[in-house]
Coordinates of C-alpha atoms in Angstrom, one line a residue:
X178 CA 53.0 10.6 121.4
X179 CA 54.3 13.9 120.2
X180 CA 52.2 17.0 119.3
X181 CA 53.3 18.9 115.9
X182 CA 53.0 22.7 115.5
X183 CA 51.3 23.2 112.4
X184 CA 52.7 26.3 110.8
X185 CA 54.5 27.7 113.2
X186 CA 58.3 27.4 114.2
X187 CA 57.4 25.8 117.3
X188 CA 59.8 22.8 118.1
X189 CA 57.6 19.2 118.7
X190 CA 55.9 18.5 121.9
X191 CA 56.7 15.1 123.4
X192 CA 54.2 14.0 125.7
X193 CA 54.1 10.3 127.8
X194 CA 51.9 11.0 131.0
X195 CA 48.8 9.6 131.4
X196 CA 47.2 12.8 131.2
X197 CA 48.2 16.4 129.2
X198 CA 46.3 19.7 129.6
X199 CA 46.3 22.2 126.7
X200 CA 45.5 25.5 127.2
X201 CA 46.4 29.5 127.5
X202 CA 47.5 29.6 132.0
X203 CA 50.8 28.7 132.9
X204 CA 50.0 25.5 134.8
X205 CA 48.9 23.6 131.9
X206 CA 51.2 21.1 130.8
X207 CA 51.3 22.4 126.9
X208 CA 50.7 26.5 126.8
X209 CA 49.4 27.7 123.9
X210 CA 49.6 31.6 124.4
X211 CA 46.5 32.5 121.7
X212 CA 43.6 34.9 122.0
X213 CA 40.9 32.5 121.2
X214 CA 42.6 29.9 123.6
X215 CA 40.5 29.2 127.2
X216 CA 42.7 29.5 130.2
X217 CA 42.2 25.6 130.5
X218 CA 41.0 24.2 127.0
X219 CA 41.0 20.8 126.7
X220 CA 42.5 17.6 128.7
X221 CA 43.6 14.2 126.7
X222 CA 43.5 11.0 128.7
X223 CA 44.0 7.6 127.9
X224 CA 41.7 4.8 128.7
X225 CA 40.5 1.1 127.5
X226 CA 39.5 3.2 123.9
X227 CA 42.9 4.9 123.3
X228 CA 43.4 8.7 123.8
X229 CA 40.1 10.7 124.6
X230 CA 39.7 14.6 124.1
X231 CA 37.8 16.2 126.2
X232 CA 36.4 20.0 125.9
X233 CA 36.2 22.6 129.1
X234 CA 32.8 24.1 129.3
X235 CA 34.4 27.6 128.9
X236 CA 36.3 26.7 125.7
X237 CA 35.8 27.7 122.8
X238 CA 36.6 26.6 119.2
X239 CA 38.1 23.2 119.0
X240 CA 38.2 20.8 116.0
X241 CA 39.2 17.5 115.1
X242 CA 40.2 17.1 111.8
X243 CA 37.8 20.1 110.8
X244 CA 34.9 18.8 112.8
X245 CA 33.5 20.9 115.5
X246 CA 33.7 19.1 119.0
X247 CA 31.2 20.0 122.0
X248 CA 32.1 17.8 125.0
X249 CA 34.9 15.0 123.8
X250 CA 36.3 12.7 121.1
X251 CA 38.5 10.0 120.1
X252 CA 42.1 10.8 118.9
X253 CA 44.4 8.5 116.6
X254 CA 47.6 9.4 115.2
X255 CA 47.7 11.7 112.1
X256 CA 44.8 13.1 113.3
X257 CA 44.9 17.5 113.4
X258 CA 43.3 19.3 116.4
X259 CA 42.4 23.0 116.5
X260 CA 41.9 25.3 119.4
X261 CA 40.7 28.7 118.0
X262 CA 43.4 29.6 115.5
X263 CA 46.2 27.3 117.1
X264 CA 46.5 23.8 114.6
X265 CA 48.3 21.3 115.9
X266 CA 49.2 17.6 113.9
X267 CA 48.6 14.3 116.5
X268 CA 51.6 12.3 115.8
X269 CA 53.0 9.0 117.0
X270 CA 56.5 8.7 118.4
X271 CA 56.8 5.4 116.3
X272 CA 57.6 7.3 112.8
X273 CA 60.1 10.0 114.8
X274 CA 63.3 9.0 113.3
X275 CA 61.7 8.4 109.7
X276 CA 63.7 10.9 108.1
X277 CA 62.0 10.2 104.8
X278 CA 58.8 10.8 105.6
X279 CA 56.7 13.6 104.3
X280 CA 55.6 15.7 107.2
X281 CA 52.0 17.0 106.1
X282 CA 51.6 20.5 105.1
X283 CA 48.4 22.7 106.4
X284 CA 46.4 21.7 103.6
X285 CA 46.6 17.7 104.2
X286 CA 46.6 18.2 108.5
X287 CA 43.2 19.2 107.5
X288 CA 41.9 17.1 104.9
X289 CA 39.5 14.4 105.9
X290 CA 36.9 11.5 104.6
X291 CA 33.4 12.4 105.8
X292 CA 31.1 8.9 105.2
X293 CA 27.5 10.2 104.5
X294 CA 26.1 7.3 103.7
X295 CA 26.7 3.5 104.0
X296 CA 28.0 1.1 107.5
X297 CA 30.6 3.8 108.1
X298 CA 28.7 6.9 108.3
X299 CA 28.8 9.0 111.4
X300 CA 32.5 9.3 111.3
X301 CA 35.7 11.3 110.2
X302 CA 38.7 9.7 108.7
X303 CA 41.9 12.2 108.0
X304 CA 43.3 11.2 104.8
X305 CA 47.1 12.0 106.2
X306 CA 49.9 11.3 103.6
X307 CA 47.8 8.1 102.6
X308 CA 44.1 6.1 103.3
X309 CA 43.4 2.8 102.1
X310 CA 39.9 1.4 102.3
X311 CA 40.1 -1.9 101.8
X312 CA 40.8 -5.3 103.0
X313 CA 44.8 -4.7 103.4
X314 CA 46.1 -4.9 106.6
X315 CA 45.7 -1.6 108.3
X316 CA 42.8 -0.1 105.9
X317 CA 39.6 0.6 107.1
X318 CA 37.0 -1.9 106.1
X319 CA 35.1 -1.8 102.9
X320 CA 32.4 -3.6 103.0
X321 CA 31.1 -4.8 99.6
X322 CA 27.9 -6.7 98.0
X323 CA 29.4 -10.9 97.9
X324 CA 32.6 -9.7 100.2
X325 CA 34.2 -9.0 97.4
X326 CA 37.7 -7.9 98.0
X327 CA 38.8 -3.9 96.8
X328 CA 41.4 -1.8 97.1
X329 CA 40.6 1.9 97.3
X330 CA 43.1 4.4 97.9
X331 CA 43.8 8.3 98.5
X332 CA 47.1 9.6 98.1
X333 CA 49.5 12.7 97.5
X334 CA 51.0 13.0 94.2
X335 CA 53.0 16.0 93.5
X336 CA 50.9 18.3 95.4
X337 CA 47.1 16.4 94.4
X338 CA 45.5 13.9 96.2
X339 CA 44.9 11.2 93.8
X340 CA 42.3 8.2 94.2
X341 CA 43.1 5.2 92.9
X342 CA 40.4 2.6 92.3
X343 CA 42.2 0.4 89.9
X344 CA 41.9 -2.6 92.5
X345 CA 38.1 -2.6 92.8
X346 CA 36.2 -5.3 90.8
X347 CA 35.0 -3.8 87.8
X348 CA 31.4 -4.8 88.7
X349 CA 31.3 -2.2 92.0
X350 CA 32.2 1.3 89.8
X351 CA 33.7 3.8 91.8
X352 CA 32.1 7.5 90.9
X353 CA 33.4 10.5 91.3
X354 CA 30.8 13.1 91.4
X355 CA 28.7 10.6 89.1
X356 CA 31.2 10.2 87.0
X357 CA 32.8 6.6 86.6
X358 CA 36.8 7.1 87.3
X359 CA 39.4 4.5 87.8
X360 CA 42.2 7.2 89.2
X361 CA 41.2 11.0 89.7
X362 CA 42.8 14.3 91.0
X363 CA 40.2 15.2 94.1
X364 CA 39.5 18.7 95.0
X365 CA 37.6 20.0 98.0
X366 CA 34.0 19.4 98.4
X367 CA 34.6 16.2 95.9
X368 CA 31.6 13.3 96.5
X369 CA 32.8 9.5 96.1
X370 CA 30.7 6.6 95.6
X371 CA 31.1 2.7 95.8
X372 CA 28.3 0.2 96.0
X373 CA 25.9 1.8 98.7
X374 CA 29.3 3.9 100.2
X375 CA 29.1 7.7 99.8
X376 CA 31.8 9.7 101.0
X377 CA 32.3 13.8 100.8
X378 CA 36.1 15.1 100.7
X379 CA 36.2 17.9 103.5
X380 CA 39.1 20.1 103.7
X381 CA 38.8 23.5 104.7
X382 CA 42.5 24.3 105.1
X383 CA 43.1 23.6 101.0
X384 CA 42.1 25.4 98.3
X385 CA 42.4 23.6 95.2
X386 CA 42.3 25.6 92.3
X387 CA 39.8 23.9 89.4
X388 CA 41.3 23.5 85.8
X389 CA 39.2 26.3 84.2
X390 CA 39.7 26.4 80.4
X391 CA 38.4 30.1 78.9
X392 CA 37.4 30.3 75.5
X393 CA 37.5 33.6 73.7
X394 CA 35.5 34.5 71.0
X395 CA 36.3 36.8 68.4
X396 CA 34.1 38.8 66.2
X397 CA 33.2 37.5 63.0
X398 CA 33.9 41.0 61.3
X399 CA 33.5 39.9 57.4
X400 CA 29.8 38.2 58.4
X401 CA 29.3 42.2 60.3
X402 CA 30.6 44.3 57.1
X403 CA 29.0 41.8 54.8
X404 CA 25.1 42.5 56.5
X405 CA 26.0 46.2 56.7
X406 CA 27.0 46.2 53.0
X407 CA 24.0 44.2 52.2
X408 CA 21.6 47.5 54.4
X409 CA 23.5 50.1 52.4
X410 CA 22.6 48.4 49.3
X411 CA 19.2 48.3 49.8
X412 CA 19.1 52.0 50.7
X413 CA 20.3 53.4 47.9
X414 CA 18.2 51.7 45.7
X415 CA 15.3 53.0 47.5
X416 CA 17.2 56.5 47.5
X417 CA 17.6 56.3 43.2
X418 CA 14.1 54.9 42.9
X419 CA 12.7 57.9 44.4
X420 CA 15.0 60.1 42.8
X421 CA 13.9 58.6 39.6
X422 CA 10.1 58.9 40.4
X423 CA 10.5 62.7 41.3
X424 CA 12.3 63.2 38.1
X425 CA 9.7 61.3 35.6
X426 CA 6.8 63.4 37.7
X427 CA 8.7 66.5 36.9
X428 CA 8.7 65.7 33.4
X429 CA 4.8 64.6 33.1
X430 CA 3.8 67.7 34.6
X431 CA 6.2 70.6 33.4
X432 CA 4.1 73.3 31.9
X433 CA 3.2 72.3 28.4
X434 CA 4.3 69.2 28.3

């Protein structure tokens, strides 16, 4: 295994003991020298589960794929842990000398499937460069009303993450918030749907801008000049009325007349 520095110029950390300590004292076996950093943070371990994060009672801040952990945790590959502000990317030494890999930005360390409803609810699956929920080798299992076999995927695509549900039976629709989508450009905060699967897109370290399109409305000045012309009108007929009916009283009661 090999811990990636997120953001920071910091070279790779290569780890292969059966037990690595992360924190701010000398005698850990990965110093990270922040302020919001314990003096002894955390402690991974492996054990019949895979690797297993566990919290110090002093420590503060620490997150697993943008989900707050108390007391411990599961860790897989791809997956980002936080201390305080100190991001770093889980990574396997498998893909090491894959030079053509992507290596995730900020914004995708962080970004994560959040199941709220449905058989996998209660967990949190990072996205990474790619997820496939499915019933390919390697995706996590969708389960669907008559086992019926999908494909749904979440990808980058020149800086979006795209899902693609153009392998899903057409008779299990895949909504995007309520809306019916075969492929989509996700954003934050985005809420996907599939048979009695609901998921919620978290990603706190990306800020997707929404399309917003402005419309600006001008005036309609000949409708304006055509009303006031209409008003003036009207008032200067009043005005030569009454200048008429002062001049024909003027007449009827001159002296004489």
């Amino acid at each position: 295994m090999r811990i990636e520095f997120v953001s920071s110029a910091r070279g790779d950390f290569h780890w292969s003991r059966p037990v690595l300590t992360i924190g701010r004292a000398e005698e850990n076996d990965l110093v990270v020298s922040e302020a919001q950093v314990a003096p002894r943070h955390v402690r991974i371990h492996r054990d019949r589960r895979g690797l297993v994060l566990e919290v110090a009672p002093e420590a503060g801040r620490v997150y697993v794929n943008a989900r707050p952990v108390r007391e411990w945790a599961l860790l897989r590959p791809g997956d980002s842990l936080s201390l305080g502000e100190c991001r770093m990317l889980i990574r396997d030494d498998a893909d090491i000398d894959n030079r053509d890999a992507v290596v995730p930005n900020e914004a995708r360390c962080t970004v994560a499937l959040r199941p709220v409803a449905g058989p996998l609810s209660g967990r949190t699956v990072p996205v990474g460069e790619r997820l496939e929920l499915g019933a390919t080798h390697g995706a996590l299992p969708l389960e669907l009303p008559g086992n019926d076999v999908a494909l749904l995927s979440l990808a980058w695509e020149d800086g979006e993450l795209v899902l693609d549900a153009t392998r899903v039976p057409p008779r299990h629709a895949v909504r995007v918030n309520g809306v019916t989508v075969a492929r989509a450009a996700l954003q934050p905060g985005d809420q996907i749907g599939i048979a009695n699967h609901r998921f919620v897109l978290d990603a706190p370290g990306w800020a997707a801008e929404p399309v917003v399109t402005l419309v600006e409305e001008s005036p309609d000045e000949p409708e304006a000049d055509e009303s006031g012309s209409s008003r003036n009108d009207v008032w200067w007929l009043i005005v030569t009325a009454a200048l008429l009916a002062l001049g024909i009283a003027a007449v009827l009661f001159m002296p004489g007349g």
